[in-house]
PDB file of C-alpha atoms in Angstrom:
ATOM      1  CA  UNK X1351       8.639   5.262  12.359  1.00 46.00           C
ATOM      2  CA  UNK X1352       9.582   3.369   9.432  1.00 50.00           C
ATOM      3  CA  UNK X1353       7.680   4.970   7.105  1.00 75.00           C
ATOM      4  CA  UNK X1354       9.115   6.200   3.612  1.00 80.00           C
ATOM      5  CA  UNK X1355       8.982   9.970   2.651  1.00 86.00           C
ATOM      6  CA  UNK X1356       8.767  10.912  -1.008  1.00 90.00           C
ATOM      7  CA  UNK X1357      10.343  14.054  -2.480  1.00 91.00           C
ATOM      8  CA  UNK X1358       8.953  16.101  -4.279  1.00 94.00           C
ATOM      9  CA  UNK X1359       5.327  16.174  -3.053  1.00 93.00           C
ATOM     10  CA  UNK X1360       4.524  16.698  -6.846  1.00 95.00           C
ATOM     11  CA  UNK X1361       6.011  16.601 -10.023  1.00 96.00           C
ATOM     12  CA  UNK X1362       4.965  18.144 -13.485  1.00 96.00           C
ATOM     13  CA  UNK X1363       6.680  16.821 -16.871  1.00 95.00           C
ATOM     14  CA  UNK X1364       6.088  16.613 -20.390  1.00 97.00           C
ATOM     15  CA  UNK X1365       5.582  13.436 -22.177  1.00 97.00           C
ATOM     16  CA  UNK X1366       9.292  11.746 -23.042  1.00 97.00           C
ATOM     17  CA  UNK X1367      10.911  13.116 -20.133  1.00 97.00           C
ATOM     18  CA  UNK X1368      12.435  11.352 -17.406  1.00 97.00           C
ATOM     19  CA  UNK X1369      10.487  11.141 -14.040  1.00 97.00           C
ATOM     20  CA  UNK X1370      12.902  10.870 -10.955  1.00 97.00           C
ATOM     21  CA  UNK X1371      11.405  10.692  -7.384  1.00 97.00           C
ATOM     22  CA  UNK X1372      13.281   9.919  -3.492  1.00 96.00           C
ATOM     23  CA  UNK X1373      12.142   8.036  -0.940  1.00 95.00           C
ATOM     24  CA  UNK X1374      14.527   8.133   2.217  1.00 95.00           C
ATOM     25  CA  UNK X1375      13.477   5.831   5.781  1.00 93.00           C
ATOM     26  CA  UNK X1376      14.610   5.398   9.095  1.00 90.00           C
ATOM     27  CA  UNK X1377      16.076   2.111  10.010  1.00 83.00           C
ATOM     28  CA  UNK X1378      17.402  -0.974   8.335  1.00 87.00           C
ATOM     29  CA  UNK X1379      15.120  -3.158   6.329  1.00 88.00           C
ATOM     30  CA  UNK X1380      14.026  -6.423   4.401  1.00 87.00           C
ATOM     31  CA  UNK X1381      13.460  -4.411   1.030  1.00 90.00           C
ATOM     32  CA  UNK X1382      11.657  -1.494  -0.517  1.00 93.00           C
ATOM     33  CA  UNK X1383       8.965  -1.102  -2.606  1.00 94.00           C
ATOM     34  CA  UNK X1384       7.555   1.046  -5.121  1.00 96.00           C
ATOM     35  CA  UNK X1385       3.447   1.202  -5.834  1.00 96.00           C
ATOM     36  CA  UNK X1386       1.513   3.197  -8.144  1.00 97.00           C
ATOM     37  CA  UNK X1387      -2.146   4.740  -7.386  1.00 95.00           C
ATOM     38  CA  UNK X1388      -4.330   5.629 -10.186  1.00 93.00           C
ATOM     39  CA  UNK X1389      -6.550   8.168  -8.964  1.00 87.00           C
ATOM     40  CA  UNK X1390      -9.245   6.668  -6.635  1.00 78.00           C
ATOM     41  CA  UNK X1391      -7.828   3.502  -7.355  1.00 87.00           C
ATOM     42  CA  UNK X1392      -6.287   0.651  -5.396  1.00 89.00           C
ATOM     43  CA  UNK X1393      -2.287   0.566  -5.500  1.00 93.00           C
ATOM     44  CA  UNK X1394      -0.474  -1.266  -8.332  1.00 94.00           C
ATOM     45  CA  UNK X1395       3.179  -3.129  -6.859  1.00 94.00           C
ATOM     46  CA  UNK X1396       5.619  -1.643  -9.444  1.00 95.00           C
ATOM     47  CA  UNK X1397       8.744  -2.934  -8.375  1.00 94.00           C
ATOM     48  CA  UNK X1398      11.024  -4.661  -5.339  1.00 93.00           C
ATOM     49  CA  UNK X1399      14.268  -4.157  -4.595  1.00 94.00           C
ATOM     50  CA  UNK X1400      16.054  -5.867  -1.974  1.00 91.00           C
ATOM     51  CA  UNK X1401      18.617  -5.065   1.268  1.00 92.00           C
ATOM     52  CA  UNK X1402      21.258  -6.567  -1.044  1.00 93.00           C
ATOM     53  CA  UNK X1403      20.698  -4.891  -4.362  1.00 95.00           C
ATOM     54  CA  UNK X1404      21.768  -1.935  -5.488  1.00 97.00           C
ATOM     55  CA  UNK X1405      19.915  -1.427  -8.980  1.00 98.00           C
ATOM     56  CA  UNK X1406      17.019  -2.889 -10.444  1.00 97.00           C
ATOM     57  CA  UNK X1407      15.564  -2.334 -13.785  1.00 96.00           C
ATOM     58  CA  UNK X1408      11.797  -3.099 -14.893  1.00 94.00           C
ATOM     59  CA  UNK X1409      10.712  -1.653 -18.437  1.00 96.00           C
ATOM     60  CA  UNK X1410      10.741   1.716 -17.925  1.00 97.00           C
ATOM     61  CA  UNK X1411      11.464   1.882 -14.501  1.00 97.00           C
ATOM     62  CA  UNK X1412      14.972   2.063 -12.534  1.00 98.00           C
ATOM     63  CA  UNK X1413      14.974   1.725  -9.132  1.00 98.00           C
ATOM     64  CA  UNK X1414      18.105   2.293  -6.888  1.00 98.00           C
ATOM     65  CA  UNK X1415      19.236   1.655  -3.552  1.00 97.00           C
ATOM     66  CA  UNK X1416      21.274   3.029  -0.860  1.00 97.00           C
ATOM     67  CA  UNK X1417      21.373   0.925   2.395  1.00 95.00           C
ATOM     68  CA  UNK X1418      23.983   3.159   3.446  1.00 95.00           C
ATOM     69  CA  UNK X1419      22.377   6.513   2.971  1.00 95.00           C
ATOM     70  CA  UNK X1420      18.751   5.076   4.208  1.00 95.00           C
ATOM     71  CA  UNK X1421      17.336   6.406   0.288  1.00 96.00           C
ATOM     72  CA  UNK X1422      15.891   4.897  -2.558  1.00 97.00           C
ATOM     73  CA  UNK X1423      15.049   6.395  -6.015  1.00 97.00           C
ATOM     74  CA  UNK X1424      12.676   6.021  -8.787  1.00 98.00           C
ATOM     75  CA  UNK X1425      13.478   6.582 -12.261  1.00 98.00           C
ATOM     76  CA  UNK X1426      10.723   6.223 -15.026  1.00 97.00           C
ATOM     77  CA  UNK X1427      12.244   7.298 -18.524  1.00 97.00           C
ATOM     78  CA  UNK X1428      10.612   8.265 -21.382  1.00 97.00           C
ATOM     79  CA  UNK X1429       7.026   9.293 -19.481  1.00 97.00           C
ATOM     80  CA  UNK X1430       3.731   8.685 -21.080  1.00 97.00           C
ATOM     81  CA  UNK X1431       0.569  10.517 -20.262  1.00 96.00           C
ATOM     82  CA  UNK X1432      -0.784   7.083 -18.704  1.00 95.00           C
ATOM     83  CA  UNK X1433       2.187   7.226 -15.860  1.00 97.00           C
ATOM     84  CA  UNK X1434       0.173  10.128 -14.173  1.00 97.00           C
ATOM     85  CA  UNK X1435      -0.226   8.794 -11.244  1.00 97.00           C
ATOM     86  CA  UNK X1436       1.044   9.183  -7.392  1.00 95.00           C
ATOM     87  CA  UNK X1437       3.834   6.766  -6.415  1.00 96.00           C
ATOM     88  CA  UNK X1438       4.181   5.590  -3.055  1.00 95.00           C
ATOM     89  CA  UNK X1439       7.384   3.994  -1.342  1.00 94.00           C
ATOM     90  CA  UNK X1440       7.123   1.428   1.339  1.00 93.00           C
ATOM     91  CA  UNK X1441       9.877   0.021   3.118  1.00 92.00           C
ATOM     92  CA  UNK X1442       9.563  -3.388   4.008  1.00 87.00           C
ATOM     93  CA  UNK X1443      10.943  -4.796   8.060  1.00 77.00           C
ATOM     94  CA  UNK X1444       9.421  -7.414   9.724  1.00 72.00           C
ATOM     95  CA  UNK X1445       6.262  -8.515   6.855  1.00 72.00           C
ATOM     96  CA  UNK X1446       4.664  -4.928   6.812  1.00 78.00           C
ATOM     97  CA  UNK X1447       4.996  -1.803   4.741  1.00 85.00           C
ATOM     98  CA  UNK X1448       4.710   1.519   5.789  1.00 83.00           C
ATOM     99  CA  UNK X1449       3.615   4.091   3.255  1.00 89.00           C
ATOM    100  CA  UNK X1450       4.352   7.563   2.786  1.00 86.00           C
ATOM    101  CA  UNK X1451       2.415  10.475   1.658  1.00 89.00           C
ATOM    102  CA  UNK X1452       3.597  10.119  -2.004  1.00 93.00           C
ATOM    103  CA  UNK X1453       4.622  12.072  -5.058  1.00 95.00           C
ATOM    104  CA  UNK X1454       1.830  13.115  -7.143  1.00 95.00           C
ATOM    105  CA  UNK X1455       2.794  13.127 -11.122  1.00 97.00           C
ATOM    106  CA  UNK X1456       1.403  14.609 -13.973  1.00 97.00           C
ATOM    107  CA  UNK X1457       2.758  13.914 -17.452  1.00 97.00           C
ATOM    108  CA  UNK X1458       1.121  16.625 -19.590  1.00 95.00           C
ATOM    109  CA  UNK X1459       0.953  15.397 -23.774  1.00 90.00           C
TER     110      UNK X1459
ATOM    111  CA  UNK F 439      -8.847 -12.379 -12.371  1.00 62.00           C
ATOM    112  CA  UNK F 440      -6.893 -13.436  -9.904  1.00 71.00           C
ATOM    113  CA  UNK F 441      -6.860 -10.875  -6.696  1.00 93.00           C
ATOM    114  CA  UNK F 442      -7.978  -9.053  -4.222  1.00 96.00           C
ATOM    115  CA  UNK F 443     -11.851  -8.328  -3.587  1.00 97.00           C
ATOM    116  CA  UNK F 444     -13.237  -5.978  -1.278  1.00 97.00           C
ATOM    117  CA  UNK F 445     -17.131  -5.081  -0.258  1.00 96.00           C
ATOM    118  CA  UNK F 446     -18.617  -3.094  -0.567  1.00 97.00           C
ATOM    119  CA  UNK F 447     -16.925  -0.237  -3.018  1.00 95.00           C
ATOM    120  CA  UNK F 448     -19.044   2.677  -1.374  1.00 96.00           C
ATOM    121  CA  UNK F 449     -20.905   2.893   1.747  1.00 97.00           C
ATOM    122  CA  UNK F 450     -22.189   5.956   4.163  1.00 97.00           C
ATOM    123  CA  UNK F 451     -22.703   5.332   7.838  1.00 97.00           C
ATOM    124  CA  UNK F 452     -24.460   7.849  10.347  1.00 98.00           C
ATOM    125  CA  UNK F 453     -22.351   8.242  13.257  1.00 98.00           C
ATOM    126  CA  UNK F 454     -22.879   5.289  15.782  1.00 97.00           C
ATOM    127  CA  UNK F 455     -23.686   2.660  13.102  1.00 98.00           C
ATOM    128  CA  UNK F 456     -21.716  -0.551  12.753  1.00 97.00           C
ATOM    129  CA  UNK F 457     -20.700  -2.409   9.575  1.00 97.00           C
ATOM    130  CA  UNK F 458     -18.042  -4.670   8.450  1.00 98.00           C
ATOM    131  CA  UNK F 459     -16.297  -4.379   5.276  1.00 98.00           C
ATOM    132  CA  UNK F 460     -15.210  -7.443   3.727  1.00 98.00           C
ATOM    133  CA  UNK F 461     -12.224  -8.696   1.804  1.00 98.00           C
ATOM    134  CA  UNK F 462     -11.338 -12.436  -0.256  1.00 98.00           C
ATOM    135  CA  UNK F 463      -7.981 -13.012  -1.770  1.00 97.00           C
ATOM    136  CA  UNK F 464      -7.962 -15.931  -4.364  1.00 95.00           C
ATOM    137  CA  UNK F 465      -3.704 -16.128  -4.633  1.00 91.00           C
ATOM    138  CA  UNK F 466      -3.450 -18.468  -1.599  1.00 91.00           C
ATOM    139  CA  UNK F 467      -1.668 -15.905   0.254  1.00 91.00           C
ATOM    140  CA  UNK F 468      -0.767 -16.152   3.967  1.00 91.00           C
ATOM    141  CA  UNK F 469      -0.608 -12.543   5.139  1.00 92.00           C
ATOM    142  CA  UNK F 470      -3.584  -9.718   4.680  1.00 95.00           C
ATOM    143  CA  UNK F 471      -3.612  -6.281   5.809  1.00 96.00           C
ATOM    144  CA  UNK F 472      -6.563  -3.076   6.288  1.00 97.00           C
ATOM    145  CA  UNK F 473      -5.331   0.071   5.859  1.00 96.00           C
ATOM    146  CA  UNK F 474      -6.902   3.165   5.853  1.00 96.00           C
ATOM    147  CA  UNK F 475      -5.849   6.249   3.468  1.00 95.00           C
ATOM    148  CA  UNK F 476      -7.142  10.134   4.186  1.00 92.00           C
ATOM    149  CA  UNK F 477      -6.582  12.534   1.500  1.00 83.00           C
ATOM    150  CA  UNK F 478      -3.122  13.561   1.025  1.00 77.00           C
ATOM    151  CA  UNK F 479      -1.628  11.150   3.069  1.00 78.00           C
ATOM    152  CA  UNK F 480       0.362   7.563   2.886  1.00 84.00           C
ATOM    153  CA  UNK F 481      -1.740   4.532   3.696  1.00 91.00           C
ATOM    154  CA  UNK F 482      -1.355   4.018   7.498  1.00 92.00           C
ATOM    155  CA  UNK F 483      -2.179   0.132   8.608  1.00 93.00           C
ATOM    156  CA  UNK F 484      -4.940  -0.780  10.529  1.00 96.00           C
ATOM    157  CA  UNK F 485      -4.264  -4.926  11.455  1.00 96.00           C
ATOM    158  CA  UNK F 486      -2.998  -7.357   9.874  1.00 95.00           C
ATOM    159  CA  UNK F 487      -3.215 -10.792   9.597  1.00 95.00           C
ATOM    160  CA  UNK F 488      -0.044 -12.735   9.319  1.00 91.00           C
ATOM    161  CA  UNK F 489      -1.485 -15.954   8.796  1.00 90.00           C
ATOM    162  CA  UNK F 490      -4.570 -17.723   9.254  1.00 91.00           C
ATOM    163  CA  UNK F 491      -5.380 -17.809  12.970  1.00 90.00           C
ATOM    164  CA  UNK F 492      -3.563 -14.887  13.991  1.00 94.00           C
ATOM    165  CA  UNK F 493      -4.455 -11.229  13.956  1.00 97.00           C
ATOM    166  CA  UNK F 494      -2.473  -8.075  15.087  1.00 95.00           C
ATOM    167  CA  UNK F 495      -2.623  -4.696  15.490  1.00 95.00           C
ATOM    168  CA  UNK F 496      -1.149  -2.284  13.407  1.00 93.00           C
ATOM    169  CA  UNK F 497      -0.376   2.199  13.303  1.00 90.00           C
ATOM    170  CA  UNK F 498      -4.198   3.014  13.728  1.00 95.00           C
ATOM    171  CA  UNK F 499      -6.446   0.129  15.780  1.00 97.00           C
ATOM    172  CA  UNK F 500      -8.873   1.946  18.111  1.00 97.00           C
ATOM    173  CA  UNK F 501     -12.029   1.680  16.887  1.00 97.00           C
ATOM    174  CA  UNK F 502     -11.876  -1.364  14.711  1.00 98.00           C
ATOM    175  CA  UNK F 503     -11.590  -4.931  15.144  1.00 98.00           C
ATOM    176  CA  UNK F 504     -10.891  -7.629  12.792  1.00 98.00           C
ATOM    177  CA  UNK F 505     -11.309 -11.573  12.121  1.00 97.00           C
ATOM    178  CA  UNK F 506      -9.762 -13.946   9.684  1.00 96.00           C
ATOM    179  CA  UNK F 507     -12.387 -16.373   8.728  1.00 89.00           C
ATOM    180  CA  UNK F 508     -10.268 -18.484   6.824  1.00 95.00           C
ATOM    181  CA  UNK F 509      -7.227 -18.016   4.493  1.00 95.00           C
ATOM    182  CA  UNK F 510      -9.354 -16.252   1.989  1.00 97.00           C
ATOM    183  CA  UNK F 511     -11.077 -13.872   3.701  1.00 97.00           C
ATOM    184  CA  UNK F 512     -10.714 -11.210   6.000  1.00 98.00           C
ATOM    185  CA  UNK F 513     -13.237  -8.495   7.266  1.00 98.00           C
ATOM    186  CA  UNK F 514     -13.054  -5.695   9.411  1.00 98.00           C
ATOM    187  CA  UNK F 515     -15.897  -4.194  11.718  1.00 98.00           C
ATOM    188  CA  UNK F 516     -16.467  -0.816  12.447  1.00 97.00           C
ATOM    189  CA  UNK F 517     -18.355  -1.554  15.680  1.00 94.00           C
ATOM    190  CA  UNK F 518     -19.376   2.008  16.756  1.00 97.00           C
ATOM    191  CA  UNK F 519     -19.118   4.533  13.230  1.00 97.00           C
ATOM    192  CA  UNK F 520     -17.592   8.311  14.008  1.00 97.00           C
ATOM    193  CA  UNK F 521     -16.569  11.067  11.110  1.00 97.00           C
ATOM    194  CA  UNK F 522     -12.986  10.523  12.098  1.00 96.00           C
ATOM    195  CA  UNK F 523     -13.364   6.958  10.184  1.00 97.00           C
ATOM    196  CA  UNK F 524     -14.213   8.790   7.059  1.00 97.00           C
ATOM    197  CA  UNK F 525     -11.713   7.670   4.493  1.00 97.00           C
ATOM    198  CA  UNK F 526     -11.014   4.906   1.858  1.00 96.00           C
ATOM    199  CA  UNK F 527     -10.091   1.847   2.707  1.00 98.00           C
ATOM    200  CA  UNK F 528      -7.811  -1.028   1.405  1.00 97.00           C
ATOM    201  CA  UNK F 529      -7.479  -4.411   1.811  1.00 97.00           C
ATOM    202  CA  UNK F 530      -4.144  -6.165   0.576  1.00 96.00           C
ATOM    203  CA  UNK F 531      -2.690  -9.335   0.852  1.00 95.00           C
ATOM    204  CA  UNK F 532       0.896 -11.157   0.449  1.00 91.00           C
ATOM    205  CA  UNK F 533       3.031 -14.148   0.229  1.00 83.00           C
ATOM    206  CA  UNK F 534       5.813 -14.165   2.938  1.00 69.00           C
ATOM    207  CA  UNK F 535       7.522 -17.066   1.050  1.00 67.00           C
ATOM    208  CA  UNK F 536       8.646 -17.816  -2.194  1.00 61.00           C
ATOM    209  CA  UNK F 537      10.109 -15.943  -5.219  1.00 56.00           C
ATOM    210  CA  UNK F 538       7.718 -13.186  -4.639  1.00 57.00           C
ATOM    211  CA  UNK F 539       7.744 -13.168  -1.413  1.00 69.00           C
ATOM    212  CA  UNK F 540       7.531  -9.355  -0.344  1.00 77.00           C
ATOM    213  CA  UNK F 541       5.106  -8.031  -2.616  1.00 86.00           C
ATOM    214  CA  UNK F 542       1.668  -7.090  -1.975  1.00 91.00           C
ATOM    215  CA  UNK F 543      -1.645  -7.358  -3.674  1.00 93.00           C
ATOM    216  CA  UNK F 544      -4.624  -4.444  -3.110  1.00 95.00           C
ATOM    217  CA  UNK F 545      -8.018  -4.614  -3.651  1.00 96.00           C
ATOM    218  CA  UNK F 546      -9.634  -1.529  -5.279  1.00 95.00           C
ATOM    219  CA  UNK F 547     -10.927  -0.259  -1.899  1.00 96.00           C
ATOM    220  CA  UNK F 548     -14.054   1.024  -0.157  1.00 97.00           C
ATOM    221  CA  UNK F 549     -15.074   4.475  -0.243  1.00 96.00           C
ATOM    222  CA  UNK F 550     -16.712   5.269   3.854  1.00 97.00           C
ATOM    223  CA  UNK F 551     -18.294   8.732   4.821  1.00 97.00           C
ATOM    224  CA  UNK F 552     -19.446   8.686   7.895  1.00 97.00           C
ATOM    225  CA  UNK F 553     -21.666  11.416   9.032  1.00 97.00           C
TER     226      UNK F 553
END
């Protein structure tokens, strides 16, 4: 399966700290993706990095890449209370993502 | 907005029932996808649509069945209802070409219990 797993399942923080969350995956792909779901909402695209990158920055967010290692991570600095959320990796071969089960944050004021 | 619409938000079926739940993108995209997410789990595809015309299955198929009407729209059918299809459900939709090409659009979903 191609599907991304998360780690950790859950994540507790205060607000201003750094979030960090892994997604690992099988075999080789186009490019990965990050989404956010708002709780018993539809999923938000955050972010898309591709084969050939290595880093890739959006506001608060830093994504990396290892092609080599099969792993991806998500960085979001400086948390706010509206980042609760769970976060999803999908990595992309062939046109279609497969999600995993996600990591569930909660930024506590 | 631009984006993706689905119908209805919320529905309950009794076991046996049939309905179709229906999706429009406005963003011109070629691709859409159903998935289907169960509490504490990823989003696991149901079929997709790569572009208008063609139709495929995806991770989770049996029971459903699916038809792109045009480029906008795309509806799945629940044919005969059973509790295992409880769950929400999520349309999305992309653009295989192009800058952006990669990223995917969701609709807000639709809430099914089926009892």
């Amino acid at each position: 399966s191609q599907q991304g797993e998360e780690d950790p399942q859950a994540l507790s923080i205060q607000e201003g700290e750094n979030a960090t969350m892994n997604c690992s995956y099988k075999t080789s792909i186009n490019n990965l993706q990050w989404y956010r779901q708002n709780s018993g909402r539809g999923l938000v695209h955050l972010i898309l990095i591709r084969s050939n990158e290595r880093e890739k920055h959006s506001g608060r967010l830093r994504v990396t890449l290892d092609t080599s290692k099969k792993s991806s991570s998500l960085l979001i600095t400086a948390s706010r209370a509206a980042d609760t959320a769970s976060y999803f990796c999908a990595p992309d071969s062939w046109g279609k993502l497969q999600f995993g089960a996600g990591t569930q944050v909660v930024v506590t004021p | 907005n631009a984006g993706v619409t689905q119908t209805p938000k919320f529905q309950v079926l009794k076991t046996g029932q049939s309905m179709t739940l229906q999706c429009a993108q406005d963003m011109n995209h070629n691709s859409m996808y159903w998935y289907r997410q169960d509490p504490g789990m990823g989003l696991r595809l149901i079929y997709y649509s790569a572009s208008e015309g063609t139709t495929d299955k995806g991770e989770v198929p049996n029971g459903y069945n699916v038809s792109r009407l045009n480029k906008r729209e795309f509806s799945l059918r629940l044919e005969s209802a059973a509790p295992s299809q409880t769950s929400v459900y999520f349309c999305a939709s992309s653009e295989p070409r192009g800058i952006d090409y990669g990223s995917y659009t969701f609709g807000s979903g639709t809430r099914l219990t089926v009892v």
